[in-house]
Amino acid sequence: MIRASARARAPARTADGARDARARAPRVAAATRGARSGAAIRARTAPRTRASAGDEGDDDVDVPFEPSYVPRAPGVRDGAWAKVDADAVVASIRDADATARNAGKVMDGEPFSLLGLTSSELKQFAIDRGLPAFRGKQIADHLYAGGGASARSVDDFTTLSKKVREELKAQNVQVGRATLHHVAESTDGTTKLLLRLSDNRVVETVGIPAKEYGKSRLTCCVSSQVGCPMRCTFCATGKGGFARNLAPHEIVDQVLAIEAHFGERVSNVVFMGMGEPLLNVPNVLKAHKALNEEIGIGARHITISTVGVRGSIEKLAHAQLQSVLAVSLHAPNQALRETIIPSAKVYPMEDLLRDCEQYFIATGRRVTFEYTLLGGVNDQPEHAKELGRLLYARNLASHVNLIPYNPVDESDFKRPTRATITEFKDILEGLNVPASVRVTKGLDAAAACGQLRNEFQKNAIEGDLKPATV
Ligand code: SAH
């Protein structure tokens, strides 16, 4: 647990408006040492329950806490895409490759996470340790039991002998679950969890329960990175910088945490949380495999959302996933898109749409487009007409998801009016481009990407968030 006062501090700013990383990086001792703040925090953070306990987590010892906020790299600032941004993207892709190489590789003394491995990989893991292959299958059963019954620690592998469990722990083998750091529930049932990772970074994941044709659905919106280097102007995550990519176990864990919170299985997964999944392709693909094969989420019920990273859509096409690729377009032309998405400068819309066509040819799966409606910026009838004509002419008229902008701190955009949203949708459909308006879920729980994480850090105690209920 974290002391309130240090985290509640608002971000300091330097003269050029960049955040002061040092002011944001207090090393905070566990709250239990300071009884007063500890009591205050306990009301707001998750109680130490089965769902919140980490593998080796112990809330009663000093925990060095890296702030959830990720400061931007030196030199990165709002405005046009610059070399420093391109460098951050290259670094992010390299980091993803390194993370993927290390996941699943036992390194002397380094913690090794089992979560994210498939049954066949776990069988091999067992064989490598001189155990019969079926022990690997038993481990898989414990890891992916679901609905809150999934193992949190090696001690939960109750079908393995105590001796084997002790041996695994001695080799620093872990399940790889995060600690539940905070829960925020909105009145419509949408729930955001902040998960504290083993390096004390915090990511958010969202559970969205819904009923469709009488059947219940539980969608989990997962993060793929800690922070994001893409800098989309209206996105809360993009207001900060990039720290690192999530490993497969850290992605899969988000789904298990949502299952534990709701006590039921997740039916759909959308990679629409923090981060740009196509900067983290190898780990996203590994997580996808585990979600599909082990947790049983149908590939068609998994959506990977991207703002576009040159060269990455073909990597995804190569994987031949039967999943939905959603492209965040947000503008009907290059000039406007660049003002909303600075990175569009180096991956022009023409190239992006051509890659979407190629994706369709290669996989037989049409691309879905997301369009965040920003009041007075990209939501006018002429924008709808231009978008409709563009997608129809290119034979890309698959589906447009219209997302009304969710207000984000430090961003001046406005939410469009209901009438504007309806008119935009009607114009698209009049041009034979199917469109739907995404119902804003959990606005009161800080719905936009990365927003809760930012909000939580600024208002760790004083915010309107409900106490933990897990
Ligand atoms: N980086 C990926 C996935 C994360 S964002 C991408 O850009 O697609 C998932 C979706 O939420 C994107 O379409 C993004 O544009 C949208 N989004 C982010 N912040 C938003 C906000 N404040 N209001 C409305 N939509 C937002």
Coordinates of C-alpha atoms and ligand atoms in Angstrom, one line a residue:
M1 CA 0.0 0.0 0.0
I2 CA 1.1 3.5 -0.8
R3 CA 1.2 6.6 1.4
A4 CA -1.5 9.0 0.3
S5 CA 0.2 12.3 0.5
A6 CA 3.0 11.6 -1.9
R7 CA 0.8 10.3 -4.6
A8 CA -1.9 12.8 -4.3
R9 CA 0.5 15.6 -5.3
A10 CA -0.4 17.2 -8.7
P11 CA 2.2 16.9 -11.4
A12 CA 4.9 19.6 -11.3
R13 CA 5.6 21.3 -14.6
T14 CA 8.8 22.7 -15.9
A15 CA 9.0 26.0 -17.8
D16 CA 8.3 24.4 -21.2
G17 CA 5.3 22.5 -19.8
A18 CA 7.0 19.2 -19.6
R19 CA 6.4 17.3 -16.4
D20 CA 9.1 17.1 -13.8
A21 CA 9.9 13.4 -13.6
R22 CA 11.4 13.8 -10.1
A23 CA 8.3 15.3 -8.7
R24 CA 6.4 12.4 -10.0
A25 CA 8.8 9.7 -8.7
P26 CA 8.6 9.6 -5.0
R27 CA 10.0 6.5 -3.4
V28 CA 7.1 5.8 -1.0
A29 CA 7.2 3.5 2.0
A30 CA 4.3 1.2 2.8
A31 CA 1.4 2.8 4.4
T32 CA 1.5 0.5 7.3
R33 CA 4.4 2.5 8.7
G34 CA 2.4 5.6 8.9
A35 CA -0.9 4.6 10.6
R36 CA -2.8 7.8 9.7
S37 CA -2.3 7.6 5.9
G38 CA -2.5 3.9 6.0
A39 CA -6.1 4.0 7.3
A40 CA -7.1 6.6 4.8
I41 CA -5.8 4.6 1.9
R42 CA -7.3 1.3 3.0
A43 CA -10.7 2.7 2.3
R44 CA -9.8 3.4 -1.3
T45 CA -7.4 0.6 -2.3
A46 CA -8.2 -3.0 -2.6
P47 CA -8.3 -5.0 0.7
R48 CA -5.9 -7.8 0.9
T49 CA -8.1 -10.5 -0.5
R50 CA -7.3 -13.6 -2.6
A51 CA -7.9 -11.4 -5.6
S52 CA -5.6 -8.7 -4.5
A53 CA -2.7 -10.7 -3.1
G54 CA 0.2 -10.9 -5.4
D55 CA 2.4 -14.0 -5.8
E56 CA 5.0 -12.8 -3.3
G57 CA 3.2 -9.6 -2.5
D58 CA 3.3 -8.5 1.1
D59 CA 1.7 -5.3 1.9
D60 CA 3.4 -5.0 5.3
V61 CA 6.9 -4.4 4.0
D62 CA 8.4 -1.4 2.4
V63 CA 7.6 -1.3 -1.3
P64 CA 9.5 1.1 -3.5
F65 CA 6.7 2.7 -5.6
E66 CA 7.3 3.9 -9.1
P67 CA 4.5 6.3 -10.0
S68 CA 1.9 5.0 -12.5
Y69 CA 2.5 8.1 -14.5
V70 CA 5.2 7.7 -17.1
P71 CA 7.0 11.0 -17.8
R72 CA 7.8 11.8 -21.4
A73 CA 11.3 11.2 -22.7
P74 CA 13.5 14.3 -22.7
G75 CA 12.7 16.5 -25.7
V76 CA 9.3 14.9 -26.4
R77 CA 6.6 17.6 -26.6
D78 CA 3.2 18.4 -28.1
G79 CA 3.1 19.4 -31.7
A80 CA 4.4 17.9 -34.9
W81 CA 5.9 14.5 -34.9
A82 CA 9.7 14.8 -34.5
K83 CA 12.8 12.7 -34.6
V84 CA 12.7 12.2 -30.9
D85 CA 9.2 10.6 -31.3
A86 CA 10.4 8.3 -34.1
D87 CA 13.3 7.3 -31.8
A88 CA 10.9 6.5 -29.0
V89 CA 8.9 4.3 -31.4
V90 CA 12.0 2.4 -32.5
A91 CA 13.0 1.9 -28.9
S92 CA 9.5 0.7 -28.1
I93 CA 9.6 -2.0 -30.9
R94 CA 13.1 -3.1 -29.7
D95 CA 11.9 -3.4 -26.2
A96 CA 8.9 -5.5 -27.4
D97 CA 11.3 -7.9 -29.1
A98 CA 13.5 -8.2 -26.1
T99 CA 10.5 -8.7 -23.8
A100 CA 9.1 -11.5 -26.1
R101 CA 12.5 -13.2 -26.2
N102 CA 12.8 -13.3 -22.5
A103 CA 9.2 -14.4 -21.9
G104 CA 9.3 -18.2 -21.7
K105 CA 13.1 -18.3 -21.4
V106 CA 14.4 -19.5 -18.0
M107 CA 17.3 -17.3 -17.0
D108 CA 19.4 -18.1 -14.0
G109 CA 17.9 -16.5 -10.9
E110 CA 15.5 -14.3 -12.9
P111 CA 11.8 -14.7 -12.0
F112 CA 10.1 -16.8 -14.6
S113 CA 6.3 -16.4 -15.2
L114 CA 4.2 -19.3 -16.2
L115 CA 1.1 -17.4 -17.1
G116 CA 0.8 -16.8 -20.9
L117 CA 2.3 -20.1 -21.7
T118 CA 0.1 -22.6 -23.6
S119 CA -0.6 -26.2 -22.4
S120 CA 2.0 -27.6 -24.8
E121 CA 4.6 -25.1 -23.7
L122 CA 3.8 -26.0 -20.1
K123 CA 4.2 -29.7 -20.9
Q124 CA 7.6 -28.9 -22.3
F125 CA 8.4 -26.8 -19.2
A126 CA 7.5 -29.8 -17.0
I127 CA 9.6 -32.2 -19.1
D128 CA 12.6 -29.8 -18.9
R129 CA 12.4 -30.1 -15.2
G130 CA 12.3 -33.9 -15.2
L131 CA 8.6 -34.0 -14.5
P132 CA 6.1 -36.0 -16.6
A133 CA 4.4 -34.0 -19.3
F134 CA 1.0 -34.3 -17.6
R135 CA 2.3 -32.1 -14.8
G136 CA 2.5 -29.3 -17.3
K137 CA -1.2 -29.8 -18.2
Q138 CA -2.1 -29.8 -14.5
I139 CA -0.3 -26.4 -14.2
A140 CA -2.2 -25.1 -17.2
D141 CA -5.5 -26.2 -15.5
H142 CA -4.5 -24.3 -12.4
L143 CA -3.4 -21.2 -14.3
Y144 CA -6.5 -20.9 -16.5
A145 CA -9.2 -22.2 -14.2
G146 CA -10.9 -18.8 -14.6
G147 CA -13.7 -17.0 -12.8
G148 CA -11.5 -16.2 -9.9
A149 CA -10.3 -19.8 -9.4
S150 CA -7.0 -19.3 -11.4
A151 CA -3.9 -19.8 -9.4
R152 CA -2.2 -16.8 -8.0
S153 CA 0.9 -18.5 -6.7
V154 CA 2.8 -21.8 -7.1
D155 CA 1.4 -22.8 -3.8
D156 CA -2.0 -23.0 -5.5
F157 CA -0.8 -25.8 -7.7
T158 CA -2.4 -28.2 -5.3
T159 CA -2.3 -31.2 -7.7
L160 CA 1.5 -31.0 -7.6
S161 CA 3.4 -32.4 -4.5
K162 CA 4.7 -29.9 -2.0
K163 CA 8.2 -31.0 -2.9
V164 CA 7.7 -30.1 -6.6
R165 CA 6.2 -26.8 -5.6
E166 CA 9.1 -26.0 -3.3
E167 CA 11.5 -26.9 -6.1
L168 CA 9.7 -24.6 -8.6
K169 CA 9.8 -21.7 -6.1
A170 CA 13.5 -22.3 -5.4
Q171 CA 14.0 -21.8 -9.1
N172 CA 12.1 -18.5 -8.9
V173 CA 9.2 -19.8 -10.9
Q174 CA 6.1 -17.7 -10.5
V175 CA 2.6 -17.6 -11.7
G176 CA 3.1 -14.0 -12.8
R177 CA -0.1 -12.3 -11.4
A178 CA -0.1 -8.7 -10.6
T179 CA -1.4 -7.1 -7.4
L180 CA -4.8 -5.4 -7.4
H181 CA -4.0 -1.8 -6.7
H182 CA -7.3 -0.1 -7.0
V183 CA -10.8 -0.7 -8.2
A184 CA -13.2 1.9 -9.6
E185 CA -16.8 0.9 -10.5
S186 CA -19.2 2.9 -12.4
T187 CA -23.0 2.8 -12.0
D188 CA -23.4 0.9 -15.2
G189 CA -21.2 -1.9 -13.9
T190 CA -18.2 -1.0 -15.9
T191 CA -15.2 -1.6 -13.7
K192 CA -11.6 -0.4 -14.0
L193 CA -8.9 -2.2 -12.2
L194 CA -5.5 -0.7 -11.6
L195 CA -3.0 -3.5 -11.5
R196 CA 0.4 -3.1 -9.9
L197 CA 3.1 -5.1 -11.8
S198 CA 6.2 -6.7 -10.4
D199 CA 8.2 -3.5 -11.0
N200 CA 5.5 -1.4 -9.4
R201 CA 4.4 0.1 -12.6
V202 CA 0.6 0.4 -12.8
V203 CA -1.6 -0.4 -15.7
E204 CA -5.4 -0.3 -16.1
T205 CA -7.8 -2.9 -17.4
V206 CA -11.5 -2.6 -17.8
G207 CA -14.4 -5.0 -17.5
I208 CA -17.5 -4.1 -19.4
P209 CA -20.6 -6.3 -18.7
A210 CA -23.4 -6.2 -21.2
K211 CA -26.5 -8.1 -22.3
E212 CA -26.9 -8.8 -26.0
Y213 CA -30.0 -10.7 -27.3
G214 CA -30.6 -11.9 -23.8
K215 CA -27.0 -13.4 -23.5
S216 CA -24.5 -11.8 -21.1
R217 CA -21.2 -10.7 -22.3
L218 CA -18.2 -9.6 -20.4
T219 CA -15.7 -7.6 -22.4
C220 CA -12.2 -7.0 -21.0
C221 CA -10.3 -4.0 -22.4
V222 CA -6.6 -4.8 -22.0
S223 CA -3.6 -2.6 -22.0
S224 CA -0.6 -3.6 -24.1
Q225 CA 2.1 -1.2 -22.8
V226 CA 2.9 0.9 -19.8
G227 CA 2.4 4.3 -21.3
C228 CA 2.5 4.9 -25.0
P229 CA 4.9 6.9 -27.3
M230 CA 2.2 7.7 -29.9
R231 CA 1.0 11.0 -28.5
C232 CA -2.5 11.0 -29.9
T233 CA -3.8 14.5 -28.9
F234 CA -7.0 13.5 -27.2
C235 CA -5.7 10.4 -25.4
A236 CA -4.9 10.3 -21.7
T237 CA -2.2 7.8 -22.1
G238 CA -0.6 9.8 -24.9
K239 CA -0.3 12.8 -22.5
G240 CA 2.5 10.9 -20.8
G241 CA 5.4 8.9 -22.2
F242 CA 6.3 5.3 -22.7
A243 CA 7.9 3.1 -20.1
R244 CA 7.9 -0.5 -21.4
N245 CA 5.9 -3.2 -23.2
L246 CA 3.8 -5.7 -21.3
A247 CA 4.9 -9.3 -21.4
P248 CA 2.4 -12.0 -22.3
H249 CA 1.7 -12.9 -18.7
E250 CA 0.9 -9.3 -17.9
I251 CA -1.7 -9.1 -20.7
V252 CA -3.3 -12.4 -19.9
D253 CA -3.4 -11.5 -16.2
Q254 CA -5.6 -8.6 -16.9
V255 CA -8.3 -10.9 -18.2
L256 CA -8.0 -13.2 -15.2
A257 CA -8.2 -10.2 -12.9
I258 CA -11.5 -9.1 -14.5
E259 CA -12.8 -12.7 -14.3
A260 CA -11.9 -12.7 -10.6
H261 CA -13.6 -9.4 -10.0
F262 CA -16.8 -10.4 -11.8
G263 CA -16.7 -14.1 -10.8
E264 CA -17.4 -15.1 -14.4
R265 CA -15.6 -15.8 -17.6
V266 CA -14.6 -13.0 -20.0
S267 CA -16.2 -13.5 -23.4
N268 CA -14.6 -10.7 -25.4
V269 CA -11.2 -9.0 -25.3
V270 CA -10.4 -5.7 -26.9
F271 CA -6.8 -4.3 -27.0
M272 CA -8.0 -0.8 -26.4
G273 CA -6.5 0.0 -23.1
M274 CA -3.2 1.8 -22.5
G275 CA -0.6 1.5 -25.2
E276 CA -0.3 0.8 -28.9
P277 CA -0.6 -3.0 -29.4
L278 CA 1.1 -2.9 -32.8
L279 CA 4.3 -1.6 -31.2
N280 CA 4.2 -4.8 -29.1
V281 CA 3.3 -7.4 -31.7
P282 CA 5.2 -10.4 -30.5
N283 CA 3.9 -10.2 -26.9
V284 CA 0.4 -9.4 -28.1
L285 CA 0.5 -12.4 -30.3
K286 CA 1.7 -14.7 -27.5
A287 CA -1.0 -13.3 -25.2
H288 CA -3.6 -13.8 -28.0
K289 CA -2.7 -17.4 -28.3
A290 CA -3.1 -18.1 -24.6
L291 CA -6.3 -16.1 -24.4
N292 CA -7.7 -18.1 -27.4
E293 CA -6.3 -21.6 -26.7
E294 CA -6.2 -21.7 -22.9
I295 CA -8.9 -19.2 -21.7
G296 CA -11.1 -20.2 -24.6
I297 CA -11.9 -16.7 -25.9
G298 CA -12.9 -17.1 -29.6
A299 CA -10.5 -15.4 -32.0
R300 CA -13.4 -13.6 -33.5
H301 CA -14.2 -12.2 -30.1
I302 CA -10.8 -10.6 -29.8
T303 CA -10.2 -7.1 -31.3
I304 CA -6.8 -5.5 -31.8
S305 CA -7.0 -1.8 -32.1
T306 CA -4.2 0.3 -33.6
V307 CA -3.6 3.9 -34.6
G308 CA -1.3 2.6 -37.3
V309 CA 2.4 1.7 -37.1
R310 CA 4.2 1.3 -40.5
G311 CA 5.1 -2.3 -41.2
S312 CA 3.1 -3.8 -38.4
I313 CA -0.3 -4.5 -40.1
E314 CA 1.5 -6.9 -42.3
K315 CA 3.1 -8.6 -39.3
L316 CA -0.4 -9.2 -38.0
A317 CA -1.6 -10.3 -41.4
H318 CA 1.2 -12.9 -41.4
A319 CA -0.1 -14.3 -38.1
Q320 CA -3.5 -15.0 -39.9
L321 CA -5.5 -14.3 -36.8
Q322 CA -9.2 -14.7 -37.2
S323 CA -9.6 -11.6 -35.0
V324 CA -10.9 -8.1 -35.6
L325 CA -8.3 -5.5 -36.6
A326 CA -9.7 -2.1 -35.7
V327 CA -7.9 1.0 -37.1
S328 CA -8.3 4.3 -35.3
L329 CA -8.8 6.7 -38.2
H330 CA -10.3 9.8 -36.5
A331 CA -10.2 11.9 -39.7
P332 CA -11.3 11.7 -43.3
N333 CA -8.1 13.2 -44.7
Q334 CA -4.4 13.3 -44.1
A335 CA -4.2 17.0 -43.2
L336 CA -6.8 16.8 -40.4
R337 CA -5.5 13.4 -39.2
E338 CA -2.0 14.8 -38.7
T339 CA -3.4 17.5 -36.4
I340 CA -5.2 14.9 -34.3
I341 CA -2.6 12.1 -34.5
P342 CA 0.9 13.5 -34.9
S343 CA 2.4 10.1 -35.8
A344 CA 0.2 10.1 -39.0
K345 CA 2.9 12.3 -40.5
V346 CA 5.2 9.4 -41.0
Y347 CA 2.5 6.9 -42.0
P348 CA 0.2 8.7 -44.3
M349 CA -3.4 7.7 -44.6
E350 CA -2.9 6.6 -48.2
D351 CA -0.4 4.0 -47.0
L352 CA -2.4 3.0 -44.0
L353 CA -5.5 2.3 -46.0
R354 CA -3.5 0.4 -48.6
D355 CA -2.2 -1.8 -45.8
C356 CA -5.8 -2.3 -44.6
E357 CA -6.8 -3.5 -48.1
Q358 CA -3.8 -5.8 -48.1
Y359 CA -4.8 -7.1 -44.7
F360 CA -8.2 -8.0 -46.1
I361 CA -6.7 -9.7 -49.1
A362 CA -4.3 -11.7 -46.9
T363 CA -6.7 -12.7 -44.2
G364 CA -10.2 -12.4 -45.6
R365 CA -11.0 -10.3 -42.6
R366 CA -12.3 -6.8 -43.1
V367 CA -10.9 -4.0 -41.1
T368 CA -13.1 -2.0 -38.7
F369 CA -12.5 1.7 -38.3
E370 CA -12.7 3.7 -35.1
Y371 CA -13.5 7.3 -35.2
T372 CA -13.4 9.4 -32.1
L373 CA -15.7 12.3 -32.6
L374 CA -14.1 15.5 -31.3
G375 CA -16.6 18.4 -31.1
G376 CA -16.1 21.0 -33.9
V377 CA -12.9 19.3 -35.1
N378 CA -13.8 16.2 -37.1
D379 CA -17.5 15.8 -36.4
Q380 CA -19.1 18.0 -39.0
P381 CA -21.3 16.8 -41.9
E382 CA -18.6 17.5 -44.4
H383 CA -16.3 15.2 -42.5
A384 CA -18.9 12.5 -42.5
K385 CA -19.4 12.8 -46.2
E386 CA -15.7 12.8 -46.9
L387 CA -15.2 9.7 -44.7
G388 CA -18.1 7.9 -46.3
R389 CA -16.9 8.5 -49.8
L390 CA -13.3 7.6 -48.9
L391 CA -14.2 4.2 -47.4
Y392 CA -16.8 3.3 -49.9
A393 CA -14.6 4.1 -52.9
R394 CA -11.8 2.0 -51.5
N395 CA -14.0 -0.9 -50.9
L396 CA -13.2 -0.6 -47.2
A397 CA -16.8 0.0 -46.1
S398 CA -16.6 -2.6 -43.4
H399 CA -17.8 -0.8 -40.3
V400 CA -17.2 2.5 -38.6
N401 CA -17.3 2.7 -34.8
L402 CA -18.1 6.2 -33.7
I403 CA -16.7 7.0 -30.3
P404 CA -17.9 10.3 -28.7
Y405 CA -14.9 11.9 -27.1
N406 CA -14.5 11.3 -23.4
P407 CA -13.1 14.5 -21.9
V408 CA -9.5 14.0 -20.7
D409 CA -7.5 16.3 -18.4
E410 CA -5.0 18.5 -20.2
S411 CA -7.0 18.3 -23.4
D412 CA -9.2 21.1 -24.8
F413 CA -11.4 18.9 -27.0
K414 CA -15.1 18.9 -26.6
R415 CA -17.6 16.1 -26.6
P416 CA -20.0 16.5 -29.6
T417 CA -23.7 16.9 -29.1
R418 CA -26.0 14.0 -29.4
A419 CA -27.6 15.5 -32.6
T420 CA -24.2 15.9 -34.2
I421 CA -23.3 12.3 -33.5
T422 CA -26.6 11.0 -34.9
E423 CA -26.2 13.2 -38.0
F424 CA -22.7 11.9 -38.6
K425 CA -23.9 8.3 -38.4
D426 CA -26.8 8.9 -40.7
I427 CA -24.6 10.5 -43.3
L428 CA -22.2 7.5 -43.3
E429 CA -25.0 5.0 -43.6
G430 CA -26.6 7.1 -46.4
L431 CA -23.3 6.5 -48.2
N432 CA -23.6 2.8 -47.6
V433 CA -21.0 2.7 -44.9
P434 CA -22.3 0.9 -41.8
A435 CA -21.7 2.7 -38.6
S436 CA -22.5 2.4 -35.0
V437 CA -22.1 4.7 -32.0
R438 CA -20.1 3.3 -29.1
V439 CA -22.2 3.7 -26.0
T440 CA -20.0 5.5 -23.5
K441 CA -19.5 3.1 -20.7
G442 CA -18.4 4.0 -17.2
L443 CA -17.8 7.7 -17.9
D444 CA -18.1 8.3 -14.2
A445 CA -15.2 5.8 -13.6
A446 CA -12.9 7.8 -15.9
A447 CA -13.6 5.9 -19.1
A448 CA -11.1 7.1 -21.6
C449 CA -7.9 5.2 -22.3
G450 CA -5.3 5.7 -19.5
Q451 CA -7.5 8.3 -17.8
L452 CA -8.2 6.5 -14.5
R453 CA -4.5 5.8 -14.1
N454 CA -3.7 9.4 -14.5
E455 CA -6.7 10.5 -12.4
F456 CA -5.8 8.0 -9.7
Q457 CA -2.3 9.3 -9.4
K458 CA -3.3 12.9 -9.1
N459 CA -6.2 12.3 -6.7
A460 CA -5.1 9.1 -5.0
I461 CA -7.4 9.6 -2.0
E462 CA -9.7 12.5 -2.7
G463 CA -11.2 11.3 -5.9
D464 CA -14.8 10.2 -6.3
L465 CA -13.9 6.6 -6.8
K466 CA -15.8 4.0 -4.9
P467 CA -13.9 1.9 -2.4
A468 CA -12.7 -1.4 -3.5
T469 CA -15.2 -4.1 -3.7
V470 CA -13.2 -7.1 -4.6
Ligands
SAH1 N1 -3.4 2.6 -29.4 C1 -4.6 1.9 -29.9 C2 -5.4 1.3 -28.8 C3 -5.7 2.2 -27.5 S1 -6.9 3.4 -27.6 C4 -5.4 2.8 -30.8 O1 -5.1 3.9 -30.9 O2 -6.3 2.3 -31.4 C5 -8.4 2.6 -28.0 C6 -9.4 3.5 -28.7 O3 -9.9 4.5 -27.8 C7 -8.8 4.3 -29.9 O4 -9.7 4.3 -31.0 C8 -8.7 5.7 -29.3 O5 -8.6 6.6 -30.3 C9 -9.8 5.8 -28.4 N2 -9.7 6.8 -27.3 C10 -8.6 7.1 -26.6 N3 -8.8 8.2 -25.8 C11 -10.1 8.5 -26.0 C12 -10.9 9.6 -25.5 N4 -10.5 10.5 -24.6 N5 -12.2 9.7 -26.0 C13 -12.7 8.8 -26.9 N6 -11.9 7.8 -27.4 C14 -10.6 7.7 -27.0

